[in-house]
Short mmCIF file of C-alpha atoms and ligand atoms in Angstrom, two decimals:
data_model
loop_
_atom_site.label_atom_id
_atom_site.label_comp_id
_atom_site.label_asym_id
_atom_site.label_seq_id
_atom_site.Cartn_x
_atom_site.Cartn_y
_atom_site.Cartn_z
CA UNK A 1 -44.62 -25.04 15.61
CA UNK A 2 -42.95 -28.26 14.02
CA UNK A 3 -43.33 -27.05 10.77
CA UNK A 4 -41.47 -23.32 12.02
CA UNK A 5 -38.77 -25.48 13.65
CA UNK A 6 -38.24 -27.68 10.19
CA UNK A 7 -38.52 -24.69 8.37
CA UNK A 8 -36.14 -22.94 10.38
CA UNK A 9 -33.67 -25.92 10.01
CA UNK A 10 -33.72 -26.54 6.25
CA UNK A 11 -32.48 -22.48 5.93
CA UNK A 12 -29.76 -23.20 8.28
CA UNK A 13 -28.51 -26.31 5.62
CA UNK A 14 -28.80 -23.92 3.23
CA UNK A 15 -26.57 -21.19 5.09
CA UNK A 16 -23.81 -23.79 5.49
CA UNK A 17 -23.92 -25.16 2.19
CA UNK A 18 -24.03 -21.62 0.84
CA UNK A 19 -20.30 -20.05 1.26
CA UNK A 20 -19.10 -22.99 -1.04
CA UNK A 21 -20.83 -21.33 -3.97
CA UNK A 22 -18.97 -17.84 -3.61
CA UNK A 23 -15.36 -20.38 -4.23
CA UNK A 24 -17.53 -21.58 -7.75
CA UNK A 25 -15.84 -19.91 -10.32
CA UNK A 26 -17.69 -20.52 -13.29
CA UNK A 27 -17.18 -17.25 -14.89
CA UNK A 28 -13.88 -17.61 -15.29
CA UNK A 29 -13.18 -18.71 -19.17
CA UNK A 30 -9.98 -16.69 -19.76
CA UNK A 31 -7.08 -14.75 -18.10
CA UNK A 32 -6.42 -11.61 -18.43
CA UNK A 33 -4.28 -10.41 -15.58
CA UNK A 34 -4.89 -6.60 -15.39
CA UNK A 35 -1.24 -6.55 -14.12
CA UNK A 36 0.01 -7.26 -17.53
CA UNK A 37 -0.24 -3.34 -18.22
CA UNK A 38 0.33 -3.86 -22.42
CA UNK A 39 -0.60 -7.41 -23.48
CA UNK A 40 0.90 -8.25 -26.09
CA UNK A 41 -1.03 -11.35 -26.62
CA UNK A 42 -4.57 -12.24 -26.07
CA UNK A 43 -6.02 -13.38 -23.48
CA UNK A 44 -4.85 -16.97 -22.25
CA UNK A 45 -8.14 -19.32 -22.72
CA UNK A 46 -8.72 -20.94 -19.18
CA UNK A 47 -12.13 -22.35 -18.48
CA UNK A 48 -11.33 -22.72 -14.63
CA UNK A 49 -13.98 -24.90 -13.36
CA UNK A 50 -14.59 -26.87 -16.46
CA UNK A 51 -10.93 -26.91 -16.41
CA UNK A 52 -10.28 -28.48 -13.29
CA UNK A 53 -13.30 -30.70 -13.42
CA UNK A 54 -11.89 -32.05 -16.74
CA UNK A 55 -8.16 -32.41 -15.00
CA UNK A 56 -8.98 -33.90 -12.00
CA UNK A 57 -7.99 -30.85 -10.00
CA UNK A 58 -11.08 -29.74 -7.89
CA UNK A 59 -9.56 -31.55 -4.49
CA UNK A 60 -6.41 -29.59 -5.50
CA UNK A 61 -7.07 -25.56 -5.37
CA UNK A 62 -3.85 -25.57 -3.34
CA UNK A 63 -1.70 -26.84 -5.77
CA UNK A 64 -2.42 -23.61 -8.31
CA UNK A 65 -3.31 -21.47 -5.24
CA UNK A 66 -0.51 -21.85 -3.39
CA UNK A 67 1.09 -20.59 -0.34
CA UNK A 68 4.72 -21.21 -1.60
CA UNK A 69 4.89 -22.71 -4.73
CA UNK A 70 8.22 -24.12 -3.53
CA UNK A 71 6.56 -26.12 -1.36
CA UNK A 72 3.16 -26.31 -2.47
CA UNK A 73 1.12 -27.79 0.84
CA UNK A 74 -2.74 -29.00 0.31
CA UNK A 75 -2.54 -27.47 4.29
CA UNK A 76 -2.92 -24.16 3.22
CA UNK A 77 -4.07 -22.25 0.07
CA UNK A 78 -4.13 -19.28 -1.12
CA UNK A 79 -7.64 -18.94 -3.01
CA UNK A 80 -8.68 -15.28 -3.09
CA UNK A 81 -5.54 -13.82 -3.50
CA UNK A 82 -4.43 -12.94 -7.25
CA UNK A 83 -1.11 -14.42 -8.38
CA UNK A 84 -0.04 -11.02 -8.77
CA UNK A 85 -0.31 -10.42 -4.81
CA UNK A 86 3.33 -12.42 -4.72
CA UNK A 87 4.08 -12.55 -8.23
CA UNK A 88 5.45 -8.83 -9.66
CA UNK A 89 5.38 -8.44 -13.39
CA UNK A 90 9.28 -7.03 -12.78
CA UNK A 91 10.75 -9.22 -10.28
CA UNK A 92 14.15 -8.29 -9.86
CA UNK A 93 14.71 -10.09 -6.61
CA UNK A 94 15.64 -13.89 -7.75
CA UNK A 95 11.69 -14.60 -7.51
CA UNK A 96 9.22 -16.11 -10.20
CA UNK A 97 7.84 -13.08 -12.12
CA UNK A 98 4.31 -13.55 -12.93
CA UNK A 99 4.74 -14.39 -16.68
CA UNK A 100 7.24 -17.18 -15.52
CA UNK A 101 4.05 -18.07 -12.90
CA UNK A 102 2.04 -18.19 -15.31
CA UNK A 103 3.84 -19.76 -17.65
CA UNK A 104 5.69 -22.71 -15.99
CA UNK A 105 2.51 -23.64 -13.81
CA UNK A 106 0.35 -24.23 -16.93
CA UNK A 107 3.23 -25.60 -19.16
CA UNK A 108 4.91 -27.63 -16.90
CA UNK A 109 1.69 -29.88 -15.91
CA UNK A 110 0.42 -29.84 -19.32
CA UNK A 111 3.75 -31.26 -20.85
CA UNK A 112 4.15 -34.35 -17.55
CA UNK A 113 0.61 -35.09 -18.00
CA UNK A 114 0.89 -35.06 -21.96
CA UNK A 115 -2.67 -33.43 -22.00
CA UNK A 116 -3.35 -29.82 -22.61
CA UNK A 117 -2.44 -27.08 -24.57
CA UNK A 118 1.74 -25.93 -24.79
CA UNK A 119 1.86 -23.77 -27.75
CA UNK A 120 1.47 -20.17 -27.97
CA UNK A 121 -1.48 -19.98 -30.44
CA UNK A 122 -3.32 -22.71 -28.44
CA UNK A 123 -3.81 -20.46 -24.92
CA UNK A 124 -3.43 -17.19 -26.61
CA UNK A 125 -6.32 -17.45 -28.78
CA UNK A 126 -6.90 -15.41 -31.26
C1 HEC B 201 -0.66 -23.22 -21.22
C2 HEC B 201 -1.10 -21.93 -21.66
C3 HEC B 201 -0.08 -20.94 -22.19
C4 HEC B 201 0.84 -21.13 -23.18
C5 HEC B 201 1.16 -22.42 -23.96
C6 HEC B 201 1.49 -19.85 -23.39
N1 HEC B 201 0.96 -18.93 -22.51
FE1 HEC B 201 1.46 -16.97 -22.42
N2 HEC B 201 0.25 -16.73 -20.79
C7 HEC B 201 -0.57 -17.71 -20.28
C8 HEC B 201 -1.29 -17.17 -19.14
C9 HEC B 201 -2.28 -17.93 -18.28
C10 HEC B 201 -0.87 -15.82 -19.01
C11 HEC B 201 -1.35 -14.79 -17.96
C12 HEC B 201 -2.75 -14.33 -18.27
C13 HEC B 201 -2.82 -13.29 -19.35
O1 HEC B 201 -2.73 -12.12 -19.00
O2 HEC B 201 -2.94 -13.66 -20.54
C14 HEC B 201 0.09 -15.58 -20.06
C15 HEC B 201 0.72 -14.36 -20.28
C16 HEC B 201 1.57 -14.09 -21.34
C17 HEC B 201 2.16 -12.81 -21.60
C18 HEC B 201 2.01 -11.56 -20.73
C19 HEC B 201 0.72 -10.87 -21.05
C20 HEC B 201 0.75 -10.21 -22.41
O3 HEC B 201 -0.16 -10.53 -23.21
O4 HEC B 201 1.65 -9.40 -22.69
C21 HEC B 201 2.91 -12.94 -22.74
C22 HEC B 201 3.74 -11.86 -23.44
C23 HEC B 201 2.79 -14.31 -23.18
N3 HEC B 201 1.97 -15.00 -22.29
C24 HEC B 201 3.40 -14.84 -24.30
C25 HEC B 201 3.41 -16.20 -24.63
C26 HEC B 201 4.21 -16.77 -25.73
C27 HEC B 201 5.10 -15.98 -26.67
C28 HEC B 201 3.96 -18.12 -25.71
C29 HEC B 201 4.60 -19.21 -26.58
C30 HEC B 201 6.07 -19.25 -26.56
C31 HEC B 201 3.00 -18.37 -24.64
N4 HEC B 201 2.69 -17.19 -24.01
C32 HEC B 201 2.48 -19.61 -24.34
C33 HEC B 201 -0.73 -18.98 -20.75
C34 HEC B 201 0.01 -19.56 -21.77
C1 HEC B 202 -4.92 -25.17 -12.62
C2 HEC B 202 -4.77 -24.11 -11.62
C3 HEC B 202 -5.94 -23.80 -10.73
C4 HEC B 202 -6.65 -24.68 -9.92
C5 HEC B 202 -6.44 -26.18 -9.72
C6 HEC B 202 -7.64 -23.87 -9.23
N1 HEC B 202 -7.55 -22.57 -9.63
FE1 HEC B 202 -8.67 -21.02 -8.96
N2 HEC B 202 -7.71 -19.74 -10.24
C7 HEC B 202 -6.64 -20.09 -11.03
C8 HEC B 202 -6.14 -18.90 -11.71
C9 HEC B 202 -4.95 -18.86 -12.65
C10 HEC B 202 -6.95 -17.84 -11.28
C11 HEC B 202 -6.81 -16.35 -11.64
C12 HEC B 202 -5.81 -15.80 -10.63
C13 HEC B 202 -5.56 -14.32 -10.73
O1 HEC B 202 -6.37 -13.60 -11.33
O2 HEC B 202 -4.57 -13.85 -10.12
C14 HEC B 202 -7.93 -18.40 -10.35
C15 HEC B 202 -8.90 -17.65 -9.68
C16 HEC B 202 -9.67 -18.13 -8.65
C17 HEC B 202 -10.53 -17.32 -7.82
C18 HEC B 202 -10.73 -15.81 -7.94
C19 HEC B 202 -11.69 -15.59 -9.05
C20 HEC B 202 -11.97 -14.16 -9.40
O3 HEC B 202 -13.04 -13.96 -9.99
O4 HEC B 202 -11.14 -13.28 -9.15
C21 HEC B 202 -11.13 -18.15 -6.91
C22 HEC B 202 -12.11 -17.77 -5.82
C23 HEC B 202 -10.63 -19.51 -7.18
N3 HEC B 202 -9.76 -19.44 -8.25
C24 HEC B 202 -11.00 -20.62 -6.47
C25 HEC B 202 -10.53 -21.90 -6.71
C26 HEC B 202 -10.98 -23.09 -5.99
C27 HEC B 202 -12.01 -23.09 -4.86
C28 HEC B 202 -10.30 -24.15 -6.52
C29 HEC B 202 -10.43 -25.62 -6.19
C30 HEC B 202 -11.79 -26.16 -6.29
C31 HEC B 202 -9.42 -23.62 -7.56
N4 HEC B 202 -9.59 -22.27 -7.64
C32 HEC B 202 -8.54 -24.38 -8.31
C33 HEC B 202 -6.09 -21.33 -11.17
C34 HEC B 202 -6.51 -22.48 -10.54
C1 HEC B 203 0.57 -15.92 -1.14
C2 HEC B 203 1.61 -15.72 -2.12
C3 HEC B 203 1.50 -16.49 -3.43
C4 HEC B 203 0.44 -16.53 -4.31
C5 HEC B 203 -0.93 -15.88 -4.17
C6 HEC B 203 0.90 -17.27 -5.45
N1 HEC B 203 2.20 -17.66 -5.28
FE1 HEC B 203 3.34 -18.69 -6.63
N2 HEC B 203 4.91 -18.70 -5.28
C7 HEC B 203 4.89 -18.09 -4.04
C8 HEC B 203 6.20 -18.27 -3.41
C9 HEC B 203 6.59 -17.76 -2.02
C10 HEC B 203 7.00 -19.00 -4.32
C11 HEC B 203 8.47 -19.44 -4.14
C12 HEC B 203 9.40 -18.28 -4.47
C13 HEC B 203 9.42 -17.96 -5.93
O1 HEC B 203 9.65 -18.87 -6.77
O2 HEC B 203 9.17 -16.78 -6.27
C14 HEC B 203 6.15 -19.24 -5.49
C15 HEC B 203 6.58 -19.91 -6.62
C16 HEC B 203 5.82 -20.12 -7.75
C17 HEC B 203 6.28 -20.83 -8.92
C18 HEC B 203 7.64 -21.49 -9.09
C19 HEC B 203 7.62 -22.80 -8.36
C20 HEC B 203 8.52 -23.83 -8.94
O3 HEC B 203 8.43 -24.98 -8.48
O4 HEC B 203 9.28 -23.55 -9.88
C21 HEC B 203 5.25 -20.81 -9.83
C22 HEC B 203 5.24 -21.47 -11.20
C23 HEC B 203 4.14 -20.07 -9.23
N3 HEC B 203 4.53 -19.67 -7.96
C24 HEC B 203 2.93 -19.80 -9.85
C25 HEC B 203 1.85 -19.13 -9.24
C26 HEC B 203 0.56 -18.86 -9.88
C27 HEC B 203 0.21 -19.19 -11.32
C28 HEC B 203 -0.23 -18.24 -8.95
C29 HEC B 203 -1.69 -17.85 -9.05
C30 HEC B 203 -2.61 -18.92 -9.48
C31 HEC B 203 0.56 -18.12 -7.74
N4 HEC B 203 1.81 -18.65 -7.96
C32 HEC B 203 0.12 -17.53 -6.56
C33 HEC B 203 3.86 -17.41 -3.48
C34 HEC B 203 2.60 -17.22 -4.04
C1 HEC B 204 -1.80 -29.83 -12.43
C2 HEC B 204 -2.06 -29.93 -13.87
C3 HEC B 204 -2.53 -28.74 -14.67
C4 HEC B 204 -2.29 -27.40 -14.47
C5 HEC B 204 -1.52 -26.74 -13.35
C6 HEC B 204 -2.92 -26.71 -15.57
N1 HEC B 204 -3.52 -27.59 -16.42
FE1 HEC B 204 -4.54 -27.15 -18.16
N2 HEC B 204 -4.96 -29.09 -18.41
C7 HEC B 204 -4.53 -30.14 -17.61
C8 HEC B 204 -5.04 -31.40 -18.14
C9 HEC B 204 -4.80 -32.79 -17.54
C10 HEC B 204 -5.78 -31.09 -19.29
C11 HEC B 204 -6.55 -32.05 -20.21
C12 HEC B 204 -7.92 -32.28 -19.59
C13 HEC B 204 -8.72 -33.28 -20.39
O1 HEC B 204 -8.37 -34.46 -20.36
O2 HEC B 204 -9.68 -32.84 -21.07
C14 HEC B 204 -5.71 -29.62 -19.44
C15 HEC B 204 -6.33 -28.92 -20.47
C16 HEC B 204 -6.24 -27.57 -20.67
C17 HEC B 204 -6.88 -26.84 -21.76
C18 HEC B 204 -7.76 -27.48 -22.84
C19 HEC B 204 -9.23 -27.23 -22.55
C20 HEC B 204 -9.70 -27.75 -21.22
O3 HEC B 204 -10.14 -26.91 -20.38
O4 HEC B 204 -9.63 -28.96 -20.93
C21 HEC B 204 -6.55 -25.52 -21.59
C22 HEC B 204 -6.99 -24.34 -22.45
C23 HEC B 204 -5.71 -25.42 -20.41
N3 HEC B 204 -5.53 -26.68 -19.89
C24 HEC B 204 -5.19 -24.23 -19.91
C25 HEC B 204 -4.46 -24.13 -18.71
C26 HEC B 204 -3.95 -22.88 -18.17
C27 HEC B 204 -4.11 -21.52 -18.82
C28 HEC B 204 -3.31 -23.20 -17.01
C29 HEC B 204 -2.60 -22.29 -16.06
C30 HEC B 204 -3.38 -21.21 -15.49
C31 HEC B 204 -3.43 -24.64 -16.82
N4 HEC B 204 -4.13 -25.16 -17.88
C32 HEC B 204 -2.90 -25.33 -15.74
C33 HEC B 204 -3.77 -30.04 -16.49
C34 HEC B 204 -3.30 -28.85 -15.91
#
């Protein structure tokens, strides 16, 4: 009966621990938004987890996945939903297009923190 109960208990840890591992993206190594419709350059080279181990960034999913970039808020995120959900590839409306996401997300940190790639050839690898 004790040994049911404590059985019973370490599957329930397990359960809770468990959702966190659907959020580990370790298959992501580069992007390749499908929304781009005719790349014209390969694949950007983005090792996410590795990526944001090596940054620092793992406490900050909110900063990349954010609500309102605006006003980017580590009160809510916005993990699950693809840039391209907010960002169009032809925004016409005064809004970031998603190359501009893309592009000034990456670039900008990369360039305060002095760390990271900012040339073309070094995130579109060939
Ligand atoms: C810090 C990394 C980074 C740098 C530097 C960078 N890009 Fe990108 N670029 C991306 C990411 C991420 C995407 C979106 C994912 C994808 O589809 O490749 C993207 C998308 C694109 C796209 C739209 C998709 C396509 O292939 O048509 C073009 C065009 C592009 N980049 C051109 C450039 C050019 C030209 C430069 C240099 C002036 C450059 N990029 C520098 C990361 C980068
Ligand atoms: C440096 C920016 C950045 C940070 C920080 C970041 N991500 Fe991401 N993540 C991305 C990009 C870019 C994508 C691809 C988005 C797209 O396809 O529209 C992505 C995709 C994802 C996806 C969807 C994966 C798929 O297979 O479609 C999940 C889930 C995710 N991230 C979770 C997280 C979690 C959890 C954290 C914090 C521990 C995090 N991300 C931190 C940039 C980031
Ligand atoms: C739920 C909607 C939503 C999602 C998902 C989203 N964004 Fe945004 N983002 C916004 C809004 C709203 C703004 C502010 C209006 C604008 O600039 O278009 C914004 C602005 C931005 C800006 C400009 C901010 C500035 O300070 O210049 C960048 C860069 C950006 N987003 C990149 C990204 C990237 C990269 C992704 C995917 C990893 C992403 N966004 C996902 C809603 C979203
Ligand atoms: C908030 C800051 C920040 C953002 C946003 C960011 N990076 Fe980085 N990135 C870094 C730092 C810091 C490093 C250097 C890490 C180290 O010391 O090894 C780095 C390194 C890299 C490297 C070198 C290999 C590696 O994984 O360390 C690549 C490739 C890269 N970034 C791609 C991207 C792309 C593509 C995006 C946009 C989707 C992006 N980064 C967004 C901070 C950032």
């Amino acid at each position: 009966m004790y040994r049911r109960l404590a059985l019973v208990a370490v599957s329930l840890v397990f359960v809770a621990v468990a959702p966190g591992l659907v959020h580990s993206q370790g298959d992501i190594e580069f992007l390749a938004d499908p929304a781009f419709e005719n790349p014209q350059r390969p694949p950007a080279v983005f090792h996410h987890d590795e990526h944001n181990a090596n940054a620092a960034l793992e406490d900050q999913c909110w900063y990349c996945h954010h609500m309102d970039g605006s006003n980017p808020s580590p009160d809510e995120d916005s993990i699950g939903i693809p840039c391209s959900d907010c960002h169009a590839v032809d925004a016409d409306d005064g809004s970031t297009s998603l190359l501009m996401a893309y592009h000034i997300q990456c670039q900008r940190c990369h360039t305060k923190e002095k760390k990271g790639p900012i040339t073309c050839g070094e995130c579109h690898v060939r």
